[in-house]
Amino acid sequence: MQFVIAHASALSPAATQALSGLALPNLERLLTRMAPVAEDLGDELSLSAPHERALAQAWGWPVADGLLPLATLSARADGLAPEGEGWGLISPTHWHLGTEQVSLANPAELDLDEPTARALFDMLRPLFEEDGWRLHWGAPTRWYVQHPQLASLPTASLDRVIGRNVDWWLNDHPAAKQIRRLQAEVQMLLYTHPLNDEREARGQLPVNSFWLSGTGPALPPPATDAVTLDDRLRGPVLADDWAAWAEAWQALDATRIPELLARLDQGQPLRLSLCGERHVRHWAPQHQPWWRRLLPRARPHAAALLQDL
């Protein structure tokens, strides 16, 4: 079993402060009985988030930055059958125009109901299909696009872009120019649309653009189900709510981590993957001679380990 913890750490000063006061005794007990066995070093500007790279590696997928075909996985969960050409996830969203940058709001904050999302989908579909980009419905905030160029077009994960300057994540791939043109056309179409007037009158964010992510070739589904992703830390991180993030970590430490300790007690195989904003570090049980297990062992400091991710 491989247990992957997403957003275990972050680099902002507020995250560092929250981490410095975080007590995770069960995680420290677990790491005392394990040893680091591998690492995947990256940086905070990579297109793919560290936990996405960890999942792709565990599934046996080729790990290429920005080309982890997570859209195909999501499309299958939504009842579609992606195959053949490249696929991508289209997320209707709100781009906030600030004084110095354009930032992307979390699609979950739009509170899009299905009738509104369907109306938007039907309205925007011809824009995509005029250029041969086939659009498929999945859910109110999950639409899918199909096109041969998407098999080789790297795109940034939503987890990288939410709350940040979108300019950091736009690349100069030839197909990306078409996507930027489509984004501009969508923005012009939605700028004064009555649907958005109604949303703003209700105090909701207008839907004024989209983000493309999860691109790559339509690979077969993972052959293993021995990988578990715990992403309960994701929501607080994307909301920049570090008090909630600390609470979620403490809940994780009090519930799932003891289950992993029990697996070790039972001699079951286990691999722990801690994923921060840059790196992934993998831990596995530490095999020692019986006499060494009788000696006292120094307990690692969880906050220091997590800060290094």
Short mmCIF file of C-alpha atoms in Angstrom, two decimals, residues 123-302:
data_model
loop_
_atom_site.label_atom_id
_atom_site.label_comp_id
_atom_site.label_asym_id
_atom_site.label_seq_id
_atom_site.Cartn_x
_atom_site.Cartn_y
_atom_site.Cartn_z
CA MET A 123 -23.14 28.51 -25.37
CA LEU A 124 -19.36 27.99 -25.44
CA ARG A 125 -19.31 24.64 -27.20
CA PRO A 126 -19.44 26.09 -30.75
CA LEU A 127 -16.37 28.25 -30.04
CA PHE A 128 -14.34 25.11 -29.35
CA GLU A 129 -15.83 22.94 -32.07
CA GLU A 130 -15.24 25.53 -34.80
CA ASP A 131 -11.53 24.75 -34.35
CA GLY A 132 -12.00 21.00 -34.01
CA TRP A 133 -11.82 20.89 -30.21
CA ARG A 134 -14.57 18.46 -29.15
CA LEU A 135 -16.18 19.42 -25.87
CA HIS A 136 -17.78 16.85 -23.51
CA TRP A 137 -19.92 17.42 -20.42
CA GLY A 138 -18.82 15.84 -17.17
CA ALA A 139 -20.22 17.93 -14.31
CA PRO A 140 -20.94 21.64 -13.65
CA THR A 141 -17.26 22.47 -13.05
CA ARG A 142 -15.77 19.58 -15.05
CA TRP A 143 -15.94 19.73 -18.81
CA TYR A 144 -13.60 17.82 -21.10
CA VAL A 145 -12.00 18.70 -24.39
CA GLN A 146 -10.61 16.30 -26.97
CA HIS A 147 -8.04 17.16 -29.66
CA PRO A 148 -4.89 15.48 -31.06
CA GLN A 149 -2.71 18.41 -29.94
CA LEU A 150 -3.68 17.86 -26.31
CA ALA A 151 -1.59 14.69 -26.23
CA SER A 152 1.56 16.82 -26.28
CA LEU A 153 0.38 20.16 -24.84
CA PRO A 154 1.73 20.64 -21.28
CA THR A 155 -0.63 22.50 -18.95
CA ALA A 156 -0.52 23.62 -15.34
CA SER A 157 -2.53 21.84 -12.69
CA LEU A 158 -5.43 23.75 -11.15
CA ASP A 159 -3.73 23.25 -7.79
CA ARG A 160 -0.82 25.31 -9.08
CA VAL A 161 -2.87 28.21 -10.47
CA ILE A 162 -5.74 28.81 -8.04
CA GLY A 163 -5.22 32.09 -6.24
CA ARG A 164 -2.13 32.94 -8.27
CA ASN A 165 -1.06 34.97 -11.26
CA VAL A 166 -2.17 33.06 -14.36
CA ASP A 167 0.71 34.55 -16.37
CA TRP A 168 3.16 32.30 -14.49
CA TRP A 169 1.49 29.23 -15.93
CA LEU A 170 0.92 30.12 -19.58
CA ASN A 171 3.48 28.59 -21.94
CA ASP A 172 4.46 29.23 -25.55
CA HIS A 173 3.59 25.80 -26.98
CA PRO A 174 1.96 26.25 -30.44
CA ALA A 175 -1.32 24.71 -29.27
CA ALA A 176 -1.31 26.98 -26.19
CA LYS A 177 -1.76 29.97 -28.50
CA GLN A 178 -5.10 28.54 -29.64
CA ILE A 179 -6.12 28.01 -26.03
CA ARG A 180 -5.27 31.61 -25.15
CA ARG A 181 -7.29 32.81 -28.14
CA LEU A 182 -10.25 30.70 -27.00
CA GLN A 183 -9.90 32.11 -23.50
CA ALA A 184 -9.99 35.64 -24.93
CA GLU A 185 -13.09 34.84 -27.01
CA VAL A 186 -14.82 33.28 -24.01
CA GLN A 187 -14.01 36.32 -21.89
CA MET A 188 -15.49 38.68 -24.48
CA LEU A 189 -18.62 36.56 -24.85
CA LEU A 190 -19.24 36.30 -21.10
CA TYR A 191 -18.28 39.86 -20.15
CA THR A 192 -21.79 41.27 -20.42
CA HIS A 193 -23.84 38.07 -20.60
CA PRO A 194 -27.18 38.10 -18.72
CA LEU A 195 -26.24 34.89 -16.88
CA ASN A 196 -23.38 36.71 -15.23
CA ASP A 197 -25.54 39.76 -14.51
CA GLU A 198 -27.90 37.44 -12.65
CA ARG A 199 -25.05 35.81 -10.76
CA GLU A 200 -23.58 39.13 -9.68
CA ALA A 201 -27.03 40.31 -8.56
CA ARG A 202 -27.10 37.25 -6.27
CA GLY A 203 -23.63 38.06 -4.93
CA GLN A 204 -21.94 35.26 -6.88
CA LEU A 205 -18.73 35.50 -8.86
CA PRO A 206 -19.25 35.81 -12.62
CA VAL A 207 -17.93 33.01 -14.82
CA ASN A 208 -15.62 34.85 -17.18
CA SER A 209 -13.04 32.32 -18.43
CA PHE A 210 -11.79 28.74 -18.17
CA TRP A 211 -8.64 26.84 -17.31
CA LEU A 212 -7.27 23.84 -19.19
CA SER A 213 -5.39 21.15 -17.22
CA GLY A 214 -4.76 17.42 -16.97
CA THR A 215 -3.66 17.15 -20.59
CA GLY A 216 -1.80 14.26 -22.18
CA PRO A 217 -2.39 11.06 -24.11
CA ALA A 218 -5.41 8.95 -23.18
CA LEU A 219 -3.60 6.28 -21.16
CA PRO A 220 -5.33 3.15 -19.81
CA PRO A 221 -6.63 3.40 -16.25
CA PRO A 222 -4.13 2.55 -13.49
CA ALA A 223 -3.53 -1.16 -13.11
CA THR A 224 -3.24 -0.94 -9.32
CA ASP A 225 -5.62 0.14 -6.59
CA ALA A 226 -2.93 -0.04 -3.89
CA VAL A 227 -2.41 3.74 -3.94
CA THR A 228 -4.45 5.95 -1.62
CA LEU A 229 -4.50 9.74 -1.93
CA ASP A 230 -5.49 11.80 1.11
CA ASP A 231 -6.23 15.34 -0.09
CA ARG A 232 -8.06 16.77 2.91
CA LEU A 233 -5.34 19.45 3.20
CA ARG A 234 -6.06 20.72 -0.31
CA GLY A 235 -9.10 22.89 0.42
CA PRO A 236 -7.48 24.92 3.21
CA VAL A 237 -4.28 25.40 1.20
CA LEU A 238 -6.14 26.69 -1.87
CA ALA A 239 -8.23 28.96 0.36
CA ASP A 240 -5.07 30.23 2.08
CA ASP A 241 -6.69 29.25 5.41
CA TRP A 242 -3.78 28.06 7.51
CA ALA A 243 -5.74 27.65 10.72
CA ALA A 244 -8.04 25.21 8.89
CA TRP A 245 -4.99 23.54 7.33
CA ALA A 246 -3.46 22.95 10.76
CA GLU A 247 -6.77 21.53 12.01
CA ALA A 248 -6.98 19.21 9.00
CA TRP A 249 -3.41 18.01 9.64
CA GLN A 250 -4.24 17.30 13.27
CA ALA A 251 -7.35 15.37 12.21
CA LEU A 252 -5.23 13.37 9.76
CA ASP A 253 -2.70 12.68 12.50
CA ALA A 254 -5.45 11.50 14.85
CA THR A 255 -7.26 9.22 12.37
CA ARG A 256 -5.40 7.92 9.31
CA ILE A 257 -1.86 7.95 10.68
CA PRO A 258 -2.76 5.54 13.54
CA GLU A 259 -4.19 3.22 10.87
CA LEU A 260 -0.79 3.24 9.15
CA LEU A 261 0.92 2.50 12.46
CA ALA A 262 -1.42 -0.47 12.88
CA ARG A 263 -0.37 -1.74 9.45
CA LEU A 264 3.24 -1.67 10.56
CA ASP A 265 2.34 -3.52 13.76
CA GLN A 266 0.74 -6.22 11.60
CA GLY A 267 3.79 -6.48 9.35
CA GLN A 268 1.90 -5.24 6.28
CA PRO A 269 3.80 -3.45 3.51
CA LEU A 270 3.54 0.33 3.49
CA ARG A 271 5.01 3.28 1.62
CA LEU A 272 4.31 6.84 2.75
CA SER A 273 4.65 9.73 0.28
CA LEU A 274 4.72 13.24 1.73
CA CYS A 275 4.10 15.89 -0.93
CA GLY A 276 4.72 19.58 -0.41
CA GLU A 277 4.80 22.50 -2.82
CA ARG A 278 8.11 21.44 -4.42
CA HIS A 279 9.18 17.93 -3.49
CA VAL A 280 7.95 14.41 -2.78
CA ARG A 281 9.72 12.26 -0.20
CA HIS A 282 8.93 8.58 0.14
CA TRP A 283 9.28 6.58 3.35
CA ALA A 284 9.19 2.83 3.90
CA PRO A 285 9.54 0.53 6.95
CA GLN A 286 13.01 0.45 8.39
CA HIS A 287 14.34 -3.09 8.60
CA GLN A 288 16.73 -3.46 11.55
CA PRO A 289 18.24 -6.36 13.48
CA TRP A 290 16.28 -7.31 16.57
CA TRP A 291 18.85 -5.90 18.98
CA ARG A 292 18.79 -2.45 17.35
CA ARG A 293 15.01 -2.31 17.73
CA LEU A 294 15.55 -2.49 21.52
CA LEU A 295 17.59 0.71 21.53
CA PRO A 296 15.88 4.08 22.02
CA ARG A 297 15.31 5.91 18.74
CA ALA A 298 15.34 9.65 18.21
CA ARG A 299 11.93 10.89 17.14
CA PRO A 300 12.05 13.07 14.01
CA HIS A 301 10.56 16.54 14.22
CA ALA A 302 7.62 16.50 11.85
#
